[in-house]
PDB file of C-alpha atoms in Angstrom:
ATOM      1  CA  MET A 199      -0.233   0.008   0.052  1.00  0.00           C
ATOM      2  CA  ALA A 200       1.423   3.256  -1.318  1.00  0.00           C
ATOM      3  CA  PHE A 201       0.264   5.575   1.302  1.00  0.00           C
ATOM      4  CA  ARG A 202       1.191   3.139   4.347  1.00  0.00           C
ATOM      5  CA  GLY A 203       4.330   3.032   2.855  1.00  0.00           C
ATOM      6  CA  TRP A 204       4.768   6.560   2.861  1.00  0.00           C
ATOM      7  CA  LYS A 205       3.394   6.693   6.648  1.00  0.00           C
ATOM      8  CA  ARG A 206       6.495   4.253   7.390  1.00  0.00           C
ATOM      9  CA  LEU A 207       9.042   6.531   5.630  1.00  0.00           C
ATOM     10  CA  LEU A 208       7.374   9.462   7.853  1.00  0.00           C
ATOM     11  CA  LEU A 209       7.501   7.451  11.105  1.00  0.00           C
ATOM     12  CA  LEU A 210      11.230   6.911  10.285  1.00  0.00           C
ATOM     13  CA  GLY A 211      12.481  10.141   9.464  1.00  0.00           C
ATOM     14  CA  ARG A 212      10.525  11.641   6.518  1.00  0.00           C
ATOM     15  CA  GLN A 213       9.047  13.971   9.205  1.00  0.00           C
ATOM     16  CA  ASN A 214      12.218  15.940   9.289  1.00  0.00           C
ATOM     17  CA  THR A 215      10.788  17.754   5.950  1.00  0.00           C
ATOM     18  CA  PHE A 216       7.812  18.939   8.229  1.00  0.00           C
ATOM     19  CA  ALA A 217      10.247  19.921  11.138  1.00  0.00           C
ATOM     20  CA  LYS A 218      12.295  22.062   8.848  1.00  0.00           C
ATOM     21  CA  ALA A 219       9.030  23.951   7.817  1.00  0.00           C
ATOM     22  CA  TRP A 220       8.542  24.477  11.644  1.00  0.00           C
ATOM     23  CA  ARG A 221      11.792  25.527  12.050  1.00  0.00           C
ATOM     24  CA  SER A 222      11.839  28.047   9.019  1.00  0.00           C
ATOM     25  CA  ARG A 223       8.624  29.862   9.582  1.00  0.00           C
ATOM     26  CA  ARG A 224       9.395  31.965  12.388  1.00  0.00           C
ATOM     27  CA  GLY A 225       6.583  33.432  14.676  1.00  0.00           C
ATOM     28  CA  GLY A 226       5.762  37.130  14.375  1.00  0.00           C
ATOM     29  CA  PRO A 227       4.642  39.626  17.128  1.00  0.00           C
ATOM     30  CA  SER A 228       2.603  38.910  20.044  1.00  0.00           C
ATOM     31  CA  LEU A 229      -0.520  37.038  19.151  1.00  0.00           C
ATOM     32  CA  ARG A 230      -4.012  38.043  19.838  1.00  0.00           C
ATOM     33  CA  TRP A 231      -7.003  35.356  19.785  1.00  0.00           C
ATOM     34  CA  LYS A 232      -8.748  37.265  16.948  1.00  0.00           C
ATOM     35  CA  ARG A 233      -6.219  39.077  15.098  1.00  0.00           C
ATOM     36  CA  CYS A 234      -3.836  35.893  14.265  1.00  0.00           C
ATOM     37  CA  CYS A 235      -6.733  33.486  13.034  1.00  0.00           C
ATOM     38  CA  HIS A 236      -6.789  32.485   9.300  1.00  0.00           C
ATOM     39  CA  TRP A 237     -10.067  30.763   9.763  1.00  0.00           C
ATOM     40  CA  SER A 238     -13.097  31.115  11.743  1.00  0.00           C
ATOM     41  CA  ALA A 239     -16.749  30.238  12.001  1.00  0.00           C
ATOM     42  CA  SER A 240     -17.765  32.983   9.619  1.00  0.00           C
ATOM     43  CA  LYS A 241     -15.289  31.737   6.810  1.00  0.00           C
ATOM     44  CA  SER A 242     -16.366  29.058   4.132  1.00  0.00           C
ATOM     45  CA  LEU A 243     -13.990  26.816   2.733  1.00  0.00           C
ATOM     46  CA  ASP A 244     -12.746  26.604  -0.939  1.00  0.00           C
ATOM     47  CA  PRO A 245     -15.722  24.436  -2.655  1.00  0.00           C
ATOM     48  CA  GLU A 246     -12.899  22.702  -4.827  1.00  0.00           C
ATOM     49  CA  VAL A 247     -10.726  21.720  -1.712  1.00  0.00           C
ATOM     50  CA  ARG A 248     -13.829  20.848   0.270  1.00  0.00           C
ATOM     51  CA  ALA A 249     -14.962  18.533  -2.684  1.00  0.00           C
ATOM     52  CA  PHE A 250     -11.404  16.945  -2.767  1.00  0.00           C
ATOM     53  CA  LEU A 251     -11.278  16.336   1.078  1.00  0.00           C
ATOM     54  CA  GLU A 252     -14.481  14.927   1.103  1.00  0.00           C
ATOM     55  CA  GLU A 253     -13.843  12.729  -1.798  1.00  0.00           C
ATOM     56  CA  ASN A 254     -10.276  11.493  -0.598  1.00  0.00           C
ATOM     57  CA  THR A 255     -10.766  10.829   3.187  1.00  0.00           C
ATOM     58  CA  GLU A 256     -13.234   8.453   5.052  1.00  0.00           C
ATOM     59  CA  VAL A 257     -15.254   9.536   8.111  1.00  0.00           C
ATOM     60  CA  THR A 258     -14.594   7.282  11.027  1.00  0.00           C
ATOM     61  CA  SER A 259     -14.613   7.133  14.631  1.00  0.00           C
ATOM     62  CA  SER A 260     -13.357   3.394  15.145  1.00  0.00           C
ATOM     63  CA  GLY A 261      -9.842   2.169  15.990  1.00  0.00           C
ATOM     64  CA  HIS A 262      -8.910   5.244  18.095  1.00  0.00           C
ATOM     65  CA  LEU A 263      -9.208   6.228  21.733  1.00  0.00           C
ATOM     66  CA  THR A 264     -11.971   8.585  21.032  1.00  0.00           C
ATOM     67  CA  PRO A 265     -14.991   7.034  19.450  1.00  0.00           C
ATOM     68  CA  GLU A 266     -16.917  10.081  20.438  1.00  0.00           C
ATOM     69  CA  ILE A 267     -15.133  12.145  17.824  1.00  0.00           C
ATOM     70  CA  ARG A 268     -15.571  11.717  14.171  1.00  0.00           C
ATOM     71  CA  LEU A 269     -12.960  12.508  12.008  1.00  0.00           C
ATOM     72  CA  ARG A 270     -12.087  12.873   8.106  1.00  0.00           C
ATOM     73  CA  LEU A 271      -8.647  10.590   7.736  1.00  0.00           C
ATOM     74  CA  LEU A 272      -6.917   8.702   5.053  1.00  0.00           C
ATOM     75  CA  THR A 273      -7.611   5.066   5.631  1.00  0.00           C
ATOM     76  CA  PRO A 274      -7.170   1.908   3.587  1.00  0.00           C
ATOM     77  CA  ARG A 275     -10.168   2.300   1.796  1.00  0.00           C
ATOM     78  CA  CYS A 276      -9.181   5.736   0.444  1.00  0.00           C
ATOM     79  CA  ARG A 277      -7.818   6.126  -3.178  1.00  0.00           C
ATOM     80  CA  PHE A 278      -4.542   7.697  -1.831  1.00  0.00           C
ATOM     81  CA  TRP A 279      -3.856   4.952   0.419  1.00  0.00           C
ATOM     82  CA  ARG A 280      -2.896   2.974  -2.700  1.00  0.00           C
ATOM     83  CA  GLU A 281      -1.849   5.660  -5.184  1.00  0.00           C
ATOM     84  CA  LYS A 282       1.664   7.258  -5.221  1.00  0.00           C
ATOM     85  CA  PRO A 283       2.404   9.908  -2.483  1.00  0.00           C
ATOM     86  CA  ASP A 284       3.529  12.263  -5.055  1.00  0.00           C
ATOM     87  CA  LEU A 285      -0.120  12.269  -6.723  1.00  0.00           C
ATOM     88  CA  TRP A 286      -1.350  13.886  -3.644  1.00  0.00           C
ATOM     89  CA  PRO A 287      -1.536  17.747  -4.896  1.00  0.00           C
ATOM     90  CA  TYR A 288      -1.075  19.408  -1.528  1.00  0.00           C
ATOM     91  CA  GLY A 289       1.584  19.056   1.236  1.00  0.00           C
ATOM     92  CA  ASP A 290       1.966  15.804   2.680  1.00  0.00           C
ATOM     93  CA  PRO A 291      -1.056  15.015   4.610  1.00  0.00           C
ATOM     94  CA  PHE A 292       0.252  14.689   8.319  1.00  0.00           C
ATOM     95  CA  TRP A 293      -3.173  15.893   9.523  1.00  0.00           C
ATOM     96  CA  ALA A 294      -4.999  13.177   7.901  1.00  0.00           C
ATOM     97  CA  ILE A 295      -3.623  10.552  10.510  1.00  0.00           C
ATOM     98  CA  TYR A 296      -4.655  10.599  14.190  1.00  0.00           C
ATOM     99  CA  TRP A 297      -1.408  10.024  15.853  1.00  0.00           C
ATOM    100  CA  PRO A 298      -1.017   8.253  19.187  1.00  0.00           C
ATOM    101  CA  GLY A 299       0.107  11.425  21.141  1.00  0.00           C
ATOM    102  CA  GLY A 300      -3.105  13.377  20.143  1.00  0.00           C
ATOM    103  CA  GLN A 301      -5.379  10.500  20.724  1.00  0.00           C
ATOM    104  CA  ALA A 302      -4.174  10.206  24.471  1.00  0.00           C
ATOM    105  CA  LEU A 303      -4.535  14.172  25.071  1.00  0.00           C
ATOM    106  CA  SER A 304      -8.081  13.984  23.637  1.00  0.00           C
ATOM    107  CA  ARG A 305      -9.048  10.955  25.526  1.00  0.00           C
ATOM    108  CA  TYR A 306      -7.757  12.538  28.813  1.00  0.00           C
ATOM    109  CA  ILE A 307      -9.474  15.758  28.216  1.00  0.00           C
ATOM    110  CA  LEU A 308     -12.713  14.062  27.351  1.00  0.00           C
ATOM    111  CA  ASP A 309     -12.309  11.858  30.516  1.00  0.00           C
ATOM    112  CA  ASN A 310     -11.219  15.241  32.625  1.00  0.00           C
ATOM    113  CA  PRO A 311     -13.323  18.198  31.453  1.00  0.00           C
ATOM    114  CA  ARG A 312     -12.200  20.259  34.479  1.00  0.00           C
ATOM    115  CA  VAL A 313      -8.857  20.393  32.768  1.00  0.00           C
ATOM    116  CA  VAL A 314     -10.120  22.471  30.429  1.00  0.00           C
ATOM    117  CA  LYS A 315     -13.431  23.904  31.382  1.00  0.00           C
ATOM    118  CA  GLY A 316     -13.871  27.749  31.480  1.00  0.00           C
ATOM    119  CA  ARG A 317     -10.268  27.833  30.202  1.00  0.00           C
ATOM    120  CA  SER A 318      -8.453  29.162  27.253  1.00  0.00           C
ATOM    121  CA  VAL A 319      -6.623  26.416  25.418  1.00  0.00           C
ATOM    122  CA  LEU A 320      -3.896  26.522  22.602  1.00  0.00           C
ATOM    123  CA  ASP A 321      -3.717  23.338  20.529  1.00  0.00           C
ATOM    124  CA  LEU A 322      -0.126  23.404  19.016  1.00  0.00           C
ATOM    125  CA  GLY A 323       0.427  21.337  15.757  1.00  0.00           C
ATOM    126  CA  SER A 324      -3.272  20.476  15.820  1.00  0.00           C
ATOM    127  CA  GLY A 325      -3.357  18.293  12.901  1.00  0.00           C
ATOM    128  CA  CYS A 326      -6.714  16.924  12.563  1.00  0.00           C
ATOM    129  CA  GLY A 327      -7.891  19.027  15.095  1.00  0.00           C
ATOM    130  CA  ALA A 328      -9.162  16.394  17.494  1.00  0.00           C
ATOM    131  CA  THR A 329      -7.602  17.727  20.650  1.00  0.00           C
ATOM    132  CA  ALA A 330      -9.006  21.206  19.965  1.00  0.00           C
ATOM    133  CA  ILE A 331     -12.597  19.468  19.317  1.00  0.00           C
ATOM    134  CA  ALA A 332     -11.988  17.590  22.736  1.00  0.00           C
ATOM    135  CA  ALA A 333     -11.361  20.974  24.355  1.00  0.00           C
ATOM    136  CA  VAL A 334     -14.697  22.439  23.039  1.00  0.00           C
ATOM    137  CA  MET A 335     -16.620  19.294  23.912  1.00  0.00           C
ATOM    138  CA  SER A 336     -15.540  19.576  27.395  1.00  0.00           C
ATOM    139  CA  GLY A 337     -16.209  23.259  27.973  1.00  0.00           C
ATOM    140  CA  ALA A 338     -13.153  25.183  27.210  1.00  0.00           C
ATOM    141  CA  SER A 339     -13.908  29.170  27.032  1.00  0.00           C
ATOM    142  CA  GLN A 340     -11.639  29.559  24.219  1.00  0.00           C
ATOM    143  CA  VAL A 341      -9.714  27.409  21.899  1.00  0.00           C
ATOM    144  CA  LEU A 342      -7.110  28.319  19.259  1.00  0.00           C
ATOM    145  CA  ALA A 343      -5.837  25.420  17.004  1.00  0.00           C
ATOM    146  CA  ASN A 344      -2.671  25.967  15.193  1.00  0.00           C
ATOM    147  CA  ASP A 345      -0.986  23.988  12.205  1.00  0.00           C
ATOM    148  CA  ILE A 346       1.241  25.389   9.641  1.00  0.00           C
ATOM    149  CA  ASP A 347      -0.369  23.456   6.884  1.00  0.00           C
ATOM    150  CA  PRO A 348      -3.344  25.458   5.572  1.00  0.00           C
ATOM    151  CA  ILE A 349      -5.034  22.316   4.323  1.00  0.00           C
ATOM    152  CA  ALA A 350      -5.045  21.108   7.572  1.00  0.00           C
ATOM    153  CA  GLY A 351      -6.985  24.188   8.891  1.00  0.00           C
ATOM    154  CA  MET A 352      -9.841  23.255   6.326  1.00  0.00           C
ATOM    155  CA  ALA A 353      -9.741  19.752   7.221  1.00  0.00           C
ATOM    156  CA  MET A 354     -10.376  21.035  10.972  1.00  0.00           C
ATOM    157  CA  ILE A 355     -13.343  22.817   9.826  1.00  0.00           C
ATOM    158  CA  LEU A 356     -15.024  19.530   8.143  1.00  0.00           C
ATOM    159  CA  ASN A 357     -14.047  17.842  11.450  1.00  0.00           C
ATOM    160  CA  CYS A 358     -15.938  20.471  13.582  1.00  0.00           C
ATOM    161  CA  GLU A 359     -19.000  19.939  11.188  1.00  0.00           C
ATOM    162  CA  LEU A 360     -18.931  16.349  11.544  1.00  0.00           C
ATOM    163  CA  ASN A 361     -19.108  16.595  15.300  1.00  0.00           C
ATOM    164  CA  HIS A 362     -22.055  19.396  15.216  1.00  0.00           C
ATOM    165  CA  LEU A 363     -19.625  22.032  16.470  1.00  0.00           C
ATOM    166  CA  ASN A 364     -19.101  25.768  15.271  1.00  0.00           C
ATOM    167  CA  PRO A 365     -15.454  25.842  14.025  1.00  0.00           C
ATOM    168  CA  PHE A 366     -13.041  27.281  16.308  1.00  0.00           C
ATOM    169  CA  PRO A 367     -10.389  29.811  15.544  1.00  0.00           C
ATOM    170  CA  ILE A 368      -7.455  28.485  13.456  1.00  0.00           C
ATOM    171  CA  THR A 369      -3.912  30.008  12.754  1.00  0.00           C
ATOM    172  CA  ILE A 370      -1.709  28.501  10.277  1.00  0.00           C
ATOM    173  CA  LYS A 371       1.352  30.253  11.129  1.00  0.00           C
ATOM    174  CA  ASN A 372       4.257  29.176  13.051  1.00  0.00           C
ATOM    175  CA  ILE A 373       3.653  30.688  16.644  1.00  0.00           C
ATOM    176  CA  ILE A 374       6.951  28.864  17.960  1.00  0.00           C
ATOM    177  CA  ASN A 375       9.604  31.475  18.952  1.00  0.00           C
ATOM    178  CA  SER A 376       6.745  34.103  19.196  1.00  0.00           C
ATOM    179  CA  GLU A 377       5.895  36.206  22.439  1.00  0.00           C
ATOM    180  CA  ALA A 378       4.342  33.815  24.975  1.00  0.00           C
ATOM    181  CA  GLY A 379       0.553  34.393  24.488  1.00  0.00           C
ATOM    182  CA  ASN A 380      -1.806  34.296  27.303  1.00  0.00           C
ATOM    183  CA  TRP A 381      -3.175  30.889  27.323  1.00  0.00           C
ATOM    184  CA  ASP A 382      -4.285  28.973  30.410  1.00  0.00           C
ATOM    185  CA  LEU A 383      -3.168  25.658  28.788  1.00  0.00           C
ATOM    186  CA  ILE A 384      -1.223  24.413  25.811  1.00  0.00           C
ATOM    187  CA  VAL A 385      -1.383  20.840  24.742  1.00  0.00           C
ATOM    188  CA  LEU A 386       0.804  19.234  22.133  1.00  0.00           C
ATOM    189  CA  GLY A 387       0.987  15.794  20.712  1.00  0.00           C
ATOM    190  CA  ASP A 388       3.576  14.139  18.633  1.00  0.00           C
ATOM    191  CA  MET A 389       5.590  17.230  18.137  1.00  0.00           C
ATOM    192  CA  PHE A 390       9.129  15.933  19.253  1.00  0.00           C
ATOM    193  CA  TYR A 391       9.951  13.965  16.332  1.00  0.00           C
ATOM    194  CA  ASP A 392      13.322  16.242  15.361  1.00  0.00           C
ATOM    195  CA  GLU A 393      15.610  17.465  17.857  1.00  0.00           C
ATOM    196  CA  GLN A 394      16.156  20.990  16.632  1.00  0.00           C
ATOM    197  CA  LEU A 395      12.193  21.464  16.706  1.00  0.00           C
ATOM    198  CA  ALA A 396      12.231  19.922  20.201  1.00  0.00           C
ATOM    199  CA  ASP A 397      15.029  22.216  21.387  1.00  0.00           C
ATOM    200  CA  ARG A 398      12.804  25.129  19.946  1.00  0.00           C
ATOM    201  CA  LEU A 399       9.454  24.043  21.696  1.00  0.00           C
ATOM    202  CA  HIS A 400      11.152  23.347  24.951  1.00  0.00           C
ATOM    203  CA  ARG A 401      12.459  26.834  25.229  1.00  0.00           C
ATOM    204  CA  TRP A 402       9.389  28.316  24.013  1.00  0.00           C
ATOM    205  CA  LEU A 403       6.919  26.348  26.347  1.00  0.00           C
ATOM    206  CA  ARG A 404       9.425  27.365  29.109  1.00  0.00           C
ATOM    207  CA  LYS A 405       9.017  31.021  28.118  1.00  0.00           C
ATOM    208  CA  CYS A 406       5.210  30.573  28.505  1.00  0.00           C
ATOM    209  CA  ILE A 407       5.198  28.985  31.782  1.00  0.00           C
ATOM    210  CA  ARG A 408       7.516  31.315  33.209  1.00  0.00           C
ATOM    211  CA  ILE A 409       5.655  34.620  31.771  1.00  0.00           C
ATOM    212  CA  GLN A 410       2.263  33.534  31.580  1.00  0.00           C
ATOM    213  CA  GLN A 411       2.218  30.525  34.116  1.00  0.00           C
ATOM    214  CA  THR A 412       0.663  28.470  31.471  1.00  0.00           C
ATOM    215  CA  GLU A 413      -0.088  24.695  32.008  1.00  0.00           C
ATOM    216  CA  VAL A 414       1.446  22.393  29.348  1.00  0.00           C
ATOM    217  CA  LEU A 415       0.223  19.166  28.557  1.00  0.00           C
ATOM    218  CA  ILE A 416       2.180  16.861  25.999  1.00  0.00           C
ATOM    219  CA  GLY A 417       1.019  13.649  24.395  1.00  0.00           C
ATOM    220  CA  ASP A 418       3.560  10.843  23.243  1.00  0.00           C
ATOM    221  CA  PRO A 419       3.842   7.295  22.567  1.00  0.00           C
ATOM    222  CA  GLY A 420       7.368   7.152  23.701  1.00  0.00           C
ATOM    223  CA  ARG A 421       8.936   8.058  20.378  1.00  0.00           C
ATOM    224  CA  HIS A 422      13.182   7.872  20.970  1.00  0.00           C
ATOM    225  CA  GLN A 423      13.263  11.250  19.904  1.00  0.00           C
ATOM    226  CA  PHE A 424      10.893  12.327  22.549  1.00  0.00           C
ATOM    227  CA  LEU A 425      12.506  10.041  25.428  1.00  0.00           C
ATOM    228  CA  SER A 426      16.038  10.930  24.777  1.00  0.00           C
ATOM    229  CA  HIS A 427      15.154  14.782  24.669  1.00  0.00           C
ATOM    230  CA  SER A 428      16.413  17.052  27.864  1.00  0.00           C
ATOM    231  CA  ILE A 429      12.756  17.868  28.128  1.00  0.00           C
ATOM    232  CA  HIS A 430      11.842  14.347  29.364  1.00  0.00           C
ATOM    233  CA  SER A 431      13.401  15.000  32.869  1.00  0.00           C
ATOM    234  CA  GLN A 432      11.151  18.046  33.329  1.00  0.00           C
ATOM    235  CA  LEU A 433       8.022  15.977  32.856  1.00  0.00           C
ATOM    236  CA  HIS A 434       5.373  14.491  35.108  1.00  0.00           C
ATOM    237  CA  LYS A 435       3.513  11.251  33.752  1.00  0.00           C
ATOM    238  CA  VAL A 436      -0.157  12.064  34.037  1.00  0.00           C
ATOM    239  CA  ILE A 437      -1.678   9.114  32.609  1.00  0.00           C
ATOM    240  CA  GLU A 438      -0.864   6.202  30.130  1.00  0.00           C
ATOM    241  CA  TYR A 439      -3.515   4.579  27.364  1.00  0.00           C
ATOM    242  CA  SER A 440      -3.320   1.446  25.851  1.00  0.00           C
ATOM    243  CA  LEU A 441      -3.585   1.868  22.142  1.00  0.00           C
ATOM    244  CA  PRO A 442      -6.277  -0.013  20.055  1.00  0.00           C
ATOM    245  CA  GLU A 443      -5.300  -2.482  17.840  1.00  0.00           C
ATOM    246  CA  TYR A 444      -5.726  -0.487  14.589  1.00  0.00           C
ATOM    247  CA  THR A 445      -3.507   2.212  16.034  1.00  0.00           C
ATOM    248  CA  ARG A 446      -0.717  -0.086  16.977  1.00  0.00           C
ATOM    249  CA  GLN A 447      -0.640  -1.567  13.494  1.00  0.00           C
ATOM    250  CA  GLU A 448      -0.705   1.907  11.844  1.00  0.00           C
ATOM    251  CA  ASN A 449       2.509   3.003  14.138  1.00  0.00           C
ATOM    252  CA  ASN A 450       5.013   0.417  13.843  1.00  0.00           C
ATOM    253  CA  GLY A 451       3.580  -1.730  16.756  1.00  0.00           C
ATOM    254  CA  LEU A 452       3.712   1.078  19.472  1.00  0.00           C
ATOM    255  CA  THR A 453       1.293  -0.363  22.096  1.00  0.00           C
ATOM    256  CA  SER A 454       0.451   2.754  24.474  1.00  0.00           C
ATOM    257  CA  SER A 455       0.611   6.497  24.591  1.00  0.00           C
ATOM    258  CA  ILE A 456       1.150   8.689  27.679  1.00  0.00           C
ATOM    259  CA  VAL A 457       0.105  12.247  28.681  1.00  0.00           C
ATOM    260  CA  TRP A 458       2.806  14.215  30.353  1.00  0.00           C
ATOM    261  CA  SER A 459       2.677  17.418  32.550  1.00  0.00           C
ATOM    262  CA  TYR A 460       5.621  19.703  31.581  1.00  0.00           C
ATOM    263  CA  GLN A 461       6.947  21.418  34.951  1.00  0.00           C
ATOM    264  CA  PRO A 462      10.380  22.807  34.491  1.00  0.00           C
ATOM    265  CA  SER A 463      12.341  23.403  37.425  1.00  0.00           C
ATOM    266  CA  ASN A 464      12.779  27.086  38.826  1.00  0.00           C
ATOM    267  CA  SER A 465      16.590  26.980  37.799  1.00  0.00           C
ATOM    268  CA  LEU A 466      15.575  26.372  34.058  1.00  0.00           C
ATOM    269  CA  GLU A 467      12.479  28.774  34.114  1.00  0.00           C
ATOM    270  CA  ASN A 468      15.347  31.657  34.796  1.00  0.00           C
ATOM    271  CA  CYS A 469      17.042  30.646  31.675  1.00  0.00           C
TER     272      CYS A 469
END
């Protein structure tokens, strides 16, 4: 299966291409909830892109940790699962996979709505938007989803529609290294796949905690790049979930995914 082969390449190293994009698109000035958003409930999708995404993804809620959430994803029944990846007309569809770290974060938020209820939440590297959707479902007062792929932003709107939600604000620029926004909670899943990107994330998240007292939750299934990074010593394990069999098969046999709380030491906070 061509797309499955592409996905294996991504897991083994092709994600470096995406990491370079995160590293090269530098964040701009201080963010504001409304000013930075490229999509909102009032903005419609390009009809041609909508039609393409609807035709070439499958609506599914099975095989993942959150059956309450319906998503448009690339599955074995989709055309591009078998086609050569180069035939996909947009950037690599990382958003079309529900990665294990995001699954764990979404499950945790749905099971523990107090974590987000009445709070402002930034979903960094949102992808399909599942964790942002979970935050809205669980009563967050404000949700901002962020991804650098504009097609991901469009897919998030479709996924909001599937779950009978008004689309939340979405920004598609790289906000890492921008001024620390005033969020109560930042969630990010499956983002520590590249050492340089991980270093930048570490510094930026630490700054958000120091300046805004932001809480940070990280989801990851235990990839080597994450476990070997220095941030790991600053994490507190919140909960571990056993992954469904389908997700295990599609992630090279990874069996579980963990939600971590990032709690940097006082000495590091002042760096």
